Tab-separated table of C-alpha atoms and ligand atoms in Angstrom:
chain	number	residue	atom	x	y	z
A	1	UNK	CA	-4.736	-11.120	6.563
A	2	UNK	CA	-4.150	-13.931	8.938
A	3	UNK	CA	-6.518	-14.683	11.479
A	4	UNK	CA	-5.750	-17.941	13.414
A	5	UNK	CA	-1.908	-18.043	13.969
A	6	UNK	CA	0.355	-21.148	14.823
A	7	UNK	CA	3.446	-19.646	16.517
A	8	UNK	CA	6.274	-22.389	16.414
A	9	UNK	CA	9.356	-20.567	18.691
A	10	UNK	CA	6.347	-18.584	20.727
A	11	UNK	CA	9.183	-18.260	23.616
A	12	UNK	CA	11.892	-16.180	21.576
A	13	UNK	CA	12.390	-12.979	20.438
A	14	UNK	CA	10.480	-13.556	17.793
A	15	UNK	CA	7.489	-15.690	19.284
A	16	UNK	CA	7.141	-13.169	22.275
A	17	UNK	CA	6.811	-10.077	20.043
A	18	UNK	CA	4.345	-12.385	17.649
A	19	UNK	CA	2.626	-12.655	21.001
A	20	UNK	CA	2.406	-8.838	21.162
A	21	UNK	CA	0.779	-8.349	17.859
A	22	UNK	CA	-1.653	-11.414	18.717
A	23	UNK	CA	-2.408	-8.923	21.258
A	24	UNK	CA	-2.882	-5.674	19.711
A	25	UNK	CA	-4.802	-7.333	17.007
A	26	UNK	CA	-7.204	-10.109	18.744
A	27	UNK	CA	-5.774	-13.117	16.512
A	28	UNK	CA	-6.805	-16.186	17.457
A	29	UNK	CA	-3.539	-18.454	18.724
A	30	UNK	CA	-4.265	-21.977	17.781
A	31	UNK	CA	-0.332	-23.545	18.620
A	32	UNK	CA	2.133	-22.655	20.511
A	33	UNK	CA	5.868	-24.687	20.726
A	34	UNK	CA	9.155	-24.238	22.881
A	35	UNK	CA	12.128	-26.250	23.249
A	36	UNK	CA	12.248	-26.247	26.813
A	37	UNK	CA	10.775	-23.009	28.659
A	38	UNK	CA	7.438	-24.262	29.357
A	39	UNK	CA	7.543	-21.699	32.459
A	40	UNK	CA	7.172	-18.921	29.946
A	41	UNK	CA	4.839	-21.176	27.483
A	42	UNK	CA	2.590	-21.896	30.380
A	43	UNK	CA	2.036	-18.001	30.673
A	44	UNK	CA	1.560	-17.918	27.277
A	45	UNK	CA	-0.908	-21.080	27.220
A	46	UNK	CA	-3.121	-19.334	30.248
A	47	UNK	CA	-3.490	-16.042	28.317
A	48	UNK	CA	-3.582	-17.134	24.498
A	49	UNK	CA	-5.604	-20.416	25.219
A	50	UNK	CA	-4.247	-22.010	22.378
A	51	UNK	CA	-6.012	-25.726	20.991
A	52	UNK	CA	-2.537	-26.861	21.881
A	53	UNK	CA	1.663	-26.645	23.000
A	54	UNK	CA	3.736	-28.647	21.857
A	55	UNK	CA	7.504	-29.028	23.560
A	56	UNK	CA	10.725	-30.153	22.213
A	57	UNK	CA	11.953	-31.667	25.438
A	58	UNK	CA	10.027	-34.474	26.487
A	59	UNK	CA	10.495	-34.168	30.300
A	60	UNK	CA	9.959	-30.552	30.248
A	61	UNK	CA	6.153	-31.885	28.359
A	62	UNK	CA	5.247	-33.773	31.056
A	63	UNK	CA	5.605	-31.382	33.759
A	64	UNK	CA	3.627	-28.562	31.143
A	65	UNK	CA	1.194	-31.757	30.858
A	66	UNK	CA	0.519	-31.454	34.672
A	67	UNK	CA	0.780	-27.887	34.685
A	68	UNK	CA	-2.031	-27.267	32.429
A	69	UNK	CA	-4.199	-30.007	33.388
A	70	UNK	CA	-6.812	-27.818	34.321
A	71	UNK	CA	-7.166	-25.947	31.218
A	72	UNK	CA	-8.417	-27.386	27.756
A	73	UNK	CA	-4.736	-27.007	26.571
A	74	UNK	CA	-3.449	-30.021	25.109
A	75	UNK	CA	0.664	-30.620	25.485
A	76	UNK	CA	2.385	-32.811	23.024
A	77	UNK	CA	5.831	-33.240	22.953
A	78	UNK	CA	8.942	-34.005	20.486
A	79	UNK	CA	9.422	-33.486	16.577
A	80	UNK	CA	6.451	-35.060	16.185
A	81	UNK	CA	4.463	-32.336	18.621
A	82	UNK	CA	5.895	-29.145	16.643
A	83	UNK	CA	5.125	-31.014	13.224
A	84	UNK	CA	1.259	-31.152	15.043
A	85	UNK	CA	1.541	-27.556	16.006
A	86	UNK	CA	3.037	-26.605	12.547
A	87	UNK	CA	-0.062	-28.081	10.650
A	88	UNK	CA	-2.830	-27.750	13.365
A	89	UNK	CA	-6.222	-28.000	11.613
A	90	UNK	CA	-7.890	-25.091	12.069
A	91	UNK	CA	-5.001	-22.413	11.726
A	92	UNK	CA	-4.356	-20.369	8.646
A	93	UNK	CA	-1.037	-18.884	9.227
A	94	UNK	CA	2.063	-20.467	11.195
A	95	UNK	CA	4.764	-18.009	12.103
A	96	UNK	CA	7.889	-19.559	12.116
A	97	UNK	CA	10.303	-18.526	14.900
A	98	UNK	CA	12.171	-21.042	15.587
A	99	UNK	CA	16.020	-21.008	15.562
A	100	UNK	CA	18.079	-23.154	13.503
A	101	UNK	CA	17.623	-25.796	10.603
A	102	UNK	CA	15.214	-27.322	13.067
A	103	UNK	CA	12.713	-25.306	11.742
A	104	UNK	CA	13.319	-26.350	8.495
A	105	UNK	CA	10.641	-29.456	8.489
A	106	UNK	CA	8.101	-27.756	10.404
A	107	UNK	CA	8.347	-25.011	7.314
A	108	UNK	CA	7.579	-27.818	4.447
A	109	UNK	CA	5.111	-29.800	6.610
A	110	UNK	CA	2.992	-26.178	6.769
A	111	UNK	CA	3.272	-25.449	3.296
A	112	UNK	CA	2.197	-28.959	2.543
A	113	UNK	CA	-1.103	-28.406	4.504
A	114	UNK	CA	-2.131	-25.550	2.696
A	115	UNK	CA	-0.390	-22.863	5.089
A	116	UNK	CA	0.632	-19.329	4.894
A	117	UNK	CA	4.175	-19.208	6.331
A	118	UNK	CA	5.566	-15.904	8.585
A	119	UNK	CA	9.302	-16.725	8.093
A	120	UNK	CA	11.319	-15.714	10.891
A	121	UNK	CA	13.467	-18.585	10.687
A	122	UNK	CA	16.145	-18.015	7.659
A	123	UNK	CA	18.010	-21.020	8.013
A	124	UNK	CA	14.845	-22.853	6.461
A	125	UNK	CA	15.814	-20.816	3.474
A	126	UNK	CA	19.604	-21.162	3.602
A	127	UNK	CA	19.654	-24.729	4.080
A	128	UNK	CA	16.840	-25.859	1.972
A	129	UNK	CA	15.574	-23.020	-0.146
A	130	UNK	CA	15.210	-25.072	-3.610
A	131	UNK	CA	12.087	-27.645	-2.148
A	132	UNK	CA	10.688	-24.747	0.204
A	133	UNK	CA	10.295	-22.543	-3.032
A	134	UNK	CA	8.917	-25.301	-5.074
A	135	UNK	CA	6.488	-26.373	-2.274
A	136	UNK	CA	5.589	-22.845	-1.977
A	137	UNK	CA	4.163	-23.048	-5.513
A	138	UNK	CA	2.626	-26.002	-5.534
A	139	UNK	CA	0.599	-26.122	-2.803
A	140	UNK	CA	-0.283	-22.125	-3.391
A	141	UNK	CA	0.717	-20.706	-0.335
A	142	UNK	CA	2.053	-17.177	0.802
A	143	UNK	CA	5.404	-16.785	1.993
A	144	UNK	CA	5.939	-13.851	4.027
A	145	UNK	CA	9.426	-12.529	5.232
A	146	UNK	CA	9.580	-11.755	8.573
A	147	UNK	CA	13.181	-10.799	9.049
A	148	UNK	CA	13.364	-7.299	8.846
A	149	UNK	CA	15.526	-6.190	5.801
A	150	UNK	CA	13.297	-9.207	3.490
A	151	UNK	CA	10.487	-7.575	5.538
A	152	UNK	CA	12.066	-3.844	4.001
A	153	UNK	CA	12.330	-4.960	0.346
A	154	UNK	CA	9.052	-6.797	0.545
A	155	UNK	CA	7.628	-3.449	1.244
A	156	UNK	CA	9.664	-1.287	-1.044
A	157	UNK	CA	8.518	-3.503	-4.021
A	158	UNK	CA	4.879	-3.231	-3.464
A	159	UNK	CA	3.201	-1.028	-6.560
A	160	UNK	CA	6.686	-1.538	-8.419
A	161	UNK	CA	5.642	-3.101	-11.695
A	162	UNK	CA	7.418	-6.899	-12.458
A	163	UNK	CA	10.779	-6.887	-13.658
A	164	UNK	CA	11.244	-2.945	-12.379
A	165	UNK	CA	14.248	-4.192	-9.778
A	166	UNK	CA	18.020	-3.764	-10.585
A	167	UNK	CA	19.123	-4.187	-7.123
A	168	UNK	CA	19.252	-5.394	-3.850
A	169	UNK	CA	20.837	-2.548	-0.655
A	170	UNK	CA	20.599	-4.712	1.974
A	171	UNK	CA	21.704	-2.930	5.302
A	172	UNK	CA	23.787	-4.314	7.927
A	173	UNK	CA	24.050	-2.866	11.307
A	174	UNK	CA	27.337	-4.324	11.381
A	175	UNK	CA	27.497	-6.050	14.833
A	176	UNK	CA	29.204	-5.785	17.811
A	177	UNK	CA	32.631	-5.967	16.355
A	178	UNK	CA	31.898	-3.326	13.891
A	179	UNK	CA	35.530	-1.666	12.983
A	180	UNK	CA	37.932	-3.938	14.111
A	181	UNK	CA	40.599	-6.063	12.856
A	182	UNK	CA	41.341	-10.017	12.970
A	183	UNK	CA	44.097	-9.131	15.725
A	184	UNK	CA	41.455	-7.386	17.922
A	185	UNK	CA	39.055	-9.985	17.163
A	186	UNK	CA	41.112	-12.720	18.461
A	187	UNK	CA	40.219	-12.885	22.550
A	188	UNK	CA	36.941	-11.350	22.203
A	189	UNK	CA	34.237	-12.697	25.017
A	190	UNK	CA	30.928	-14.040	24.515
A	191	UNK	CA	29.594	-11.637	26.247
A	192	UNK	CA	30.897	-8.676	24.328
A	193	UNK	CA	29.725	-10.743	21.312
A	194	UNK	CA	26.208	-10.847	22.932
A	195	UNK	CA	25.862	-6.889	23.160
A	196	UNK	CA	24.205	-5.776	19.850
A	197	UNK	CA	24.359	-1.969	19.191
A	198	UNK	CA	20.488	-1.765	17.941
A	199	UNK	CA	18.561	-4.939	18.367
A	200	UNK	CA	17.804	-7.014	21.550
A	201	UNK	CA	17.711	-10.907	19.603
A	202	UNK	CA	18.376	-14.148	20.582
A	203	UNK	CA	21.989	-15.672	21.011
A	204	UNK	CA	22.474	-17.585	17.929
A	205	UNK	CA	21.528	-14.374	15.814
A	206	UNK	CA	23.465	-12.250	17.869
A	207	UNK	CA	26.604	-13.699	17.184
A	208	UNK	CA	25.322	-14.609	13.742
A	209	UNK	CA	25.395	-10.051	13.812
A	210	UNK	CA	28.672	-10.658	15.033
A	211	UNK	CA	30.537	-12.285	12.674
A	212	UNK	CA	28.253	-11.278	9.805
A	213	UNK	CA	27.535	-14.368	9.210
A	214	UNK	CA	23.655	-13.193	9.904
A	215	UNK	CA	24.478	-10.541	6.886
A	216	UNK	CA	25.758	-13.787	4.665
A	217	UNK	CA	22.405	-16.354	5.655
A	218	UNK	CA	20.322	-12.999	4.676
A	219	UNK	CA	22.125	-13.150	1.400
A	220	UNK	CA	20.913	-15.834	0.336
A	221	UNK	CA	17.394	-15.996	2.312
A	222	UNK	CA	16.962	-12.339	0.071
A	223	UNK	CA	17.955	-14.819	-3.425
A	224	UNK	CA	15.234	-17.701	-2.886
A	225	UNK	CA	12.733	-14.634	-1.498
A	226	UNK	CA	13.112	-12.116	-4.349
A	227	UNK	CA	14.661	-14.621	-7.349
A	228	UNK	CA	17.983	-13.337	-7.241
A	229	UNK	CA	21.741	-14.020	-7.790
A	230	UNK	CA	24.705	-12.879	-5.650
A	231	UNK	CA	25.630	-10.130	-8.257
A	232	UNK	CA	22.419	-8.523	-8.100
A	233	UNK	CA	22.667	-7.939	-3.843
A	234	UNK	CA	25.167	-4.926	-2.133
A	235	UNK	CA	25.314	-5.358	1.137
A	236	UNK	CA	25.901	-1.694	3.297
A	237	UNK	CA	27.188	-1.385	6.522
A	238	UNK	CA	24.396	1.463	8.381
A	239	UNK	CA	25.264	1.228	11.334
A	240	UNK	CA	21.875	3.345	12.932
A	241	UNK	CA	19.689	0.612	11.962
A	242	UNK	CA	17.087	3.463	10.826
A	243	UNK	CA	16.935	2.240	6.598
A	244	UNK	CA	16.134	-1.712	6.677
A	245	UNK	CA	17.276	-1.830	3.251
A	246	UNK	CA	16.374	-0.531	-0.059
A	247	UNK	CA	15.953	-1.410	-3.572
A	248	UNK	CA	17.274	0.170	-6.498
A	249	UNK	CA	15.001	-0.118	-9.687
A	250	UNK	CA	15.563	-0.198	-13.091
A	251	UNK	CA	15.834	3.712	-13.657
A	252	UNK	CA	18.400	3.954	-10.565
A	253	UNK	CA	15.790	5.095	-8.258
A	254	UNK	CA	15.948	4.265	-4.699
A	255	UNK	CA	13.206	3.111	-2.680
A	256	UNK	CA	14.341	2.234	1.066
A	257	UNK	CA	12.142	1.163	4.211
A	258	UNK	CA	12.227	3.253	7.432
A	259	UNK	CA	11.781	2.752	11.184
A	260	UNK	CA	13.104	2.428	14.602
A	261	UNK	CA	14.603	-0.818	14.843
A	262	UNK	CA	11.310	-2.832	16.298
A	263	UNK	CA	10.746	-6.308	15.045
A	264	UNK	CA	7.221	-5.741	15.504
A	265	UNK	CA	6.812	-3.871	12.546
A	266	UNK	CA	8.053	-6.602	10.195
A	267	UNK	CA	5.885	-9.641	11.961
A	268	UNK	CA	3.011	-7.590	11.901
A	269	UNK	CA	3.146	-6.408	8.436
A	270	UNK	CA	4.248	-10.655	7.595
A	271	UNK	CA	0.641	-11.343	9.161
A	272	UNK	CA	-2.073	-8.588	8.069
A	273	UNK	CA	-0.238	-7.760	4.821
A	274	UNK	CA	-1.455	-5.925	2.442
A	275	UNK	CA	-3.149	-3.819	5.424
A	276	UNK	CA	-1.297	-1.168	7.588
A	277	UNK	CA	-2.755	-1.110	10.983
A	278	UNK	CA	-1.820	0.303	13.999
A	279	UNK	CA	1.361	-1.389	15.744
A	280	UNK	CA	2.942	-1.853	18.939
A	281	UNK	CA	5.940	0.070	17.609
A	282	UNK	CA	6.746	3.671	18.067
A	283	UNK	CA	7.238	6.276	15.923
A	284	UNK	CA	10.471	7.599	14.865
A	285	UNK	CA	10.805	11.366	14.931
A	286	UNK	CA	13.621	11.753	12.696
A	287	UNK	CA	14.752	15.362	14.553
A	288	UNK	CA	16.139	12.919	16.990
A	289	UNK	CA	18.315	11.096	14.501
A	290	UNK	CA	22.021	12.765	14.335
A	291	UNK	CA	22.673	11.447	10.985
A	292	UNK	CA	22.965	8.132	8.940
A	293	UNK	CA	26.606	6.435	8.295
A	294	UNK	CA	27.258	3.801	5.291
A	295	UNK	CA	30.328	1.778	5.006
A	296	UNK	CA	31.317	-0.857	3.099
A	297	UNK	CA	31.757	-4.436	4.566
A	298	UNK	CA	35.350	-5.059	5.278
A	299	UNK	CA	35.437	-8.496	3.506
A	300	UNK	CA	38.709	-9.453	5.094
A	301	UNK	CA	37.774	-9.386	8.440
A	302	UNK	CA	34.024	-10.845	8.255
A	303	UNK	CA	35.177	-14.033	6.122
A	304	UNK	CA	31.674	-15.723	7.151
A	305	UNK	CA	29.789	-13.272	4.770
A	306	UNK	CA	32.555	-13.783	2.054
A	307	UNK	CA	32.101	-17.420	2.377
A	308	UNK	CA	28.490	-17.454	2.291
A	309	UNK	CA	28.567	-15.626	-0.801
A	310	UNK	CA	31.031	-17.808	-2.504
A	311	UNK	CA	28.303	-20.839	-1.550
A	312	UNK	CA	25.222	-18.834	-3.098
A	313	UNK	CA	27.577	-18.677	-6.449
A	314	UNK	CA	28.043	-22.109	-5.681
A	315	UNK	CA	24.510	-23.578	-5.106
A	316	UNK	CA	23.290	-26.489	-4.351
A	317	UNK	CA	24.315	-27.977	-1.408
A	318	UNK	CA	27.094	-25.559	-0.225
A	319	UNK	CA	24.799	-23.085	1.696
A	320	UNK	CA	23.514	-26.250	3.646
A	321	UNK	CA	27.253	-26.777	4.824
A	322	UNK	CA	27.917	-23.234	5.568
A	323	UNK	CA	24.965	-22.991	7.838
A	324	UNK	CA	25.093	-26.163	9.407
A	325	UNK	CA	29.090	-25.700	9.817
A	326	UNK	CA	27.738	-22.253	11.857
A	327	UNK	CA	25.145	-23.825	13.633
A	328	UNK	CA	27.745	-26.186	15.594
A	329	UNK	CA	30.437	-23.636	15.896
A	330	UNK	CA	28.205	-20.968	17.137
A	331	UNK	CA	27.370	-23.621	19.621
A	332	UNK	CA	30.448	-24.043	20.780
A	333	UNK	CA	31.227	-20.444	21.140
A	334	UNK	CA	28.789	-19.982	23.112
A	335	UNK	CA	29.771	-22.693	25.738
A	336	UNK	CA	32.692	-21.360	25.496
A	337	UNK	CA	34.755	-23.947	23.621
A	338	UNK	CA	36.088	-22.386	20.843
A	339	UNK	CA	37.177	-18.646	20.313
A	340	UNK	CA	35.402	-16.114	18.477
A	341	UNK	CA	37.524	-16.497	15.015
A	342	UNK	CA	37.202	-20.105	15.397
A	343	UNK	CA	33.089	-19.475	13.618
A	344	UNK	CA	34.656	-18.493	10.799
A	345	UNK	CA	37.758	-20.229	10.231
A	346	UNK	CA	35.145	-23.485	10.875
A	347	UNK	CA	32.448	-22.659	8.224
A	348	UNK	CA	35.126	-21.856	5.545
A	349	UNK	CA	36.659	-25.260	5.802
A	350	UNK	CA	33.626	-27.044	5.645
A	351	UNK	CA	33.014	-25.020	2.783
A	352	UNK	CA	36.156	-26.047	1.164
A	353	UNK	CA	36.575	-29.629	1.646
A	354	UNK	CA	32.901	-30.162	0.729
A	355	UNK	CA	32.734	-31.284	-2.908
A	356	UNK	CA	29.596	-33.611	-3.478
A	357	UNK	CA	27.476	-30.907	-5.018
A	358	UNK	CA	24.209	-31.959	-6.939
A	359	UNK	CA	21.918	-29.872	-8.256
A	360	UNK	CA	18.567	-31.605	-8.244
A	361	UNK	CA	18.348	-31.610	-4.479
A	362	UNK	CA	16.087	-33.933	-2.285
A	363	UNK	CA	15.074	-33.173	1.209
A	364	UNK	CA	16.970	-36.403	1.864
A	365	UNK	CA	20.412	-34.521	0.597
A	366	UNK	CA	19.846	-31.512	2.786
A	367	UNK	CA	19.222	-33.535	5.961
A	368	UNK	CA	21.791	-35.303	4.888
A	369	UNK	CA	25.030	-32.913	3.984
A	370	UNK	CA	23.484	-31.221	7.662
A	371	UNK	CA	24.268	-34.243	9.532
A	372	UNK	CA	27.587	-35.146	8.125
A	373	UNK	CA	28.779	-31.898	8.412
A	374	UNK	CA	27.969	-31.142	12.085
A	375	UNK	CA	29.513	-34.572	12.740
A	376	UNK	CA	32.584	-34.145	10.643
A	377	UNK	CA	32.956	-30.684	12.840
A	378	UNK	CA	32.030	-32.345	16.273
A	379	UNK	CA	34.863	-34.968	15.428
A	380	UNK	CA	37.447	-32.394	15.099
A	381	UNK	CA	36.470	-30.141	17.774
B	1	NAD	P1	15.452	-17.306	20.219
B	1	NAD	O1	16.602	-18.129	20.588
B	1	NAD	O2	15.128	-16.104	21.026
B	1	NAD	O3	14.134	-18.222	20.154
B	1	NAD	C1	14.114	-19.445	19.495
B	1	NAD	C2	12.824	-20.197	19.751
B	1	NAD	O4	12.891	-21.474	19.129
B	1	NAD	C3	12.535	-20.474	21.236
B	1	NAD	O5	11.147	-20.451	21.458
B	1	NAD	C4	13.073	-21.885	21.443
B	1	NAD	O6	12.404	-22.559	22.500
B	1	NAD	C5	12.764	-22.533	20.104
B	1	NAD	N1	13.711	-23.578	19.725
B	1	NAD	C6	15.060	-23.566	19.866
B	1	NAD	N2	15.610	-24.687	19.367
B	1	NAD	C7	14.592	-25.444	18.896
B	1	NAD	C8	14.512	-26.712	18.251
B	1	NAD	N3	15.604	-27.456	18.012
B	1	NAD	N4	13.287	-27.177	17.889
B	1	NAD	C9	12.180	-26.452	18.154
B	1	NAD	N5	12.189	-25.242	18.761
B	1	NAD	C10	13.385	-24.735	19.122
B	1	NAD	O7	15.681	-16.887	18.678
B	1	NAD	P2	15.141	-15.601	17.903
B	1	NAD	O8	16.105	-14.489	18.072
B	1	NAD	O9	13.708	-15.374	18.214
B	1	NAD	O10	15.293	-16.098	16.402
B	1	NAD	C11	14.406	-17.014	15.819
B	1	NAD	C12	14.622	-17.033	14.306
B	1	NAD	O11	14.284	-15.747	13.788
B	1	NAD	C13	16.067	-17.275	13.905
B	1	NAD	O12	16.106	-18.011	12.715
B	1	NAD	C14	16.610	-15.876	13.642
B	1	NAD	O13	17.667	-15.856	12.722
B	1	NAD	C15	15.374	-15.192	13.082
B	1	NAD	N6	15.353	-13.740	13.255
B	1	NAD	C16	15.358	-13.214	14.510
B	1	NAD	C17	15.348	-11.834	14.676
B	1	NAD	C18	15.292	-11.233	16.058
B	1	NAD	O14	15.169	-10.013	16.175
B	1	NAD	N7	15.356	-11.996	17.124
B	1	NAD	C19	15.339	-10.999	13.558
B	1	NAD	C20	15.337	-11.569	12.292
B	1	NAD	C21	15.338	-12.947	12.146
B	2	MG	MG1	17.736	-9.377	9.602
């Protein structure tokens, strides 16, 4: 169970409900790190009294600096202040809740100092999966997923012996736009986009639920996390959020995880595993619960989890593209620059005029293929 946490993202969804069971549970914070909110990360500094903070923005450091100058805080800024955060001395287990490939470093530079990882952030995954495996095994660390259908499956498989899995039900709540058609999908506002049925998550992952591209990435975060291929994962639209997925085993019996839709449950279980303690959460009564609906995913419409499962038959370097390709078009979305079908029309054709695939991959390629394909996009757009 960890015991001193570092929590890189500490102002998201994620961070702030880490922050919650850091509460309930007395851990020790040892790091904290925002990109720029450091009105939030002071309050967060004051109560947690972490060894340090560390912020992305280098302006908004120097006014935390000031702010905190009468506590035994420290503030660093820049990469180089989340890579201190990520591998602060005395801190067993860094939860990872940052957004984006950004937290893809922070991940390896963890694992390299002998740290448990909470994995919130799949992109690390998507993007670079092959090295954070391999690092994961060679310096002996845990892994935990925090996101909650890994989270689901992670639980479902403890006490099943080795080799006991067939399959992979991974549920999907289906998004916003759950039901409708290319046509209807066409003028669609980012604020429609932004209303989630069940969860309450950031933006990126929001529209990520939108266009399913968040089902895709948890493709093939759930291959690298449970040493899988695309055939052996069925994705199910459940659109109650109640079953966080489910495996099937050898002898087709199903074993599925259960809960109101609370994150909490996931990043606590990701820190004090194998123990079951008392959470923040509440409990479901299920005499509430009208009924549970599955439907399949209409493929058609929701081309971003197509595509992402054409790049996990792919491998190598082609999930690196598809998620980079996403991380500059959800941008853009969002400011309001490109429409909603725009995401996907953008991260199949960097998909498809990618070609340099390797498959011995360096962290030099990843960073690499990332860059070049968020600038080939940013030229077009
Ligand atoms: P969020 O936008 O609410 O929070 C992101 C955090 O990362 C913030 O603290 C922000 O300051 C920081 N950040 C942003 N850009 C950064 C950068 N370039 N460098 C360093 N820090 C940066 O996002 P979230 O919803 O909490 O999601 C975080 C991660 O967890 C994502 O990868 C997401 O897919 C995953 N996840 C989230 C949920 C959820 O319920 N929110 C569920 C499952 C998985
Ligand atoms: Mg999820």
């Amino acid at each position: 169970m960890a015991s001193k946490i570092s929590v890189l993202g500490s102002t998201g969804s994620i961070g702030t409900q880490t922050l919650d069971v850091a509460r309930m549970h007395n851990l020790e914070v040892t790091a904290l790190t925002a990109n720029s909110n450091i009105r939030l990360l002071e309050l967060q500094a004051r109560e947690f009294h972490p060894k340090m903070v560390a912020v992305l923005d280098l302006g908004a450091a120097a006014q935390l600096k000031v702010a905190l100058s009468d506590t035994n805080t420290e503030v660093f800024c820049g990469e180089e202040g989340i890579r201190m955060a990520a591998t602060e001395k005395s801190c067993d287990t860094v939860v990872n809740s940052i957004v984006g490939v950004a937290g893809l470093l922070p991940t390896l530079e963890a694992i390299k100092e002998g740290k448990n990882i909470a994995l919130a952030n799949k992109e690390t995954l998507v993007a670079g999966g092959s090295i954070v495996m391999k690092a994961v095994k060679e310096h002996g660390v845990k892994l935990y997923p925090v996101d909650s259908e890994h989270s689901a499956i992670f639980q479902c498989l403890q006490g099943c012996p080795e080799n006991s899995l067939k399959k992979i039900i991974l549920t999907a709540s289906g998004g916003s736009f759950f039901g409708k058609k290319r046509d209807e999908l066409r003028n669609v506002s980012v604020k429609e986009a932004l209303s989630h049925p069940n969860w309450s998550m950031g933006a990126k992952i929001t529209v990520d639920s939108s266009t399913m591209m968040n089902k895709g990435l948890e493709v093939i975060e759930a291959s690298w996390l449970f040493d899988c291929s695309d055939e052996d994962i069925d994705v199910v639209i459940h659109r109650e959020s109640i079953i966080h997925s489910m495996i099937l085993l050898k002898d087709n019996a199903v074993i599925a995880q259960l809960g109101v839709p609370d994150m909490r449950i996931p990043i606590q279980y990701a820190l004090t595993y194998p123990e079951r303690l008392p959470s923040p959460a509440a409990e479901p009564d299920f005499r509430d619960i009208a009924g549970m609906t599955f439907y399949k995913p209409d493929y058609d419409t929701f081309t971003c989890l197509t595509v992402c499962r054409e790049t996990l038959r792919r491998g190598g370097l082609y999930p690196t593209v598809a998620n980079a390709a996403n991380e500059v078009a959800v941008d853009m979305f969002l400011k309001e620059k490109i429409k909603f079908l725009d995401i996907g029309d953008i991260v199949a054709d960097a998909v498809s005029s990618f070609s340099e695939n390797k498959t011995d991959i360096s962290l030099e390629d990843i960073l690499q293929t990332d860059r070049e394909t968020r600038i080939r996009i940013k030229n077009k757009y």
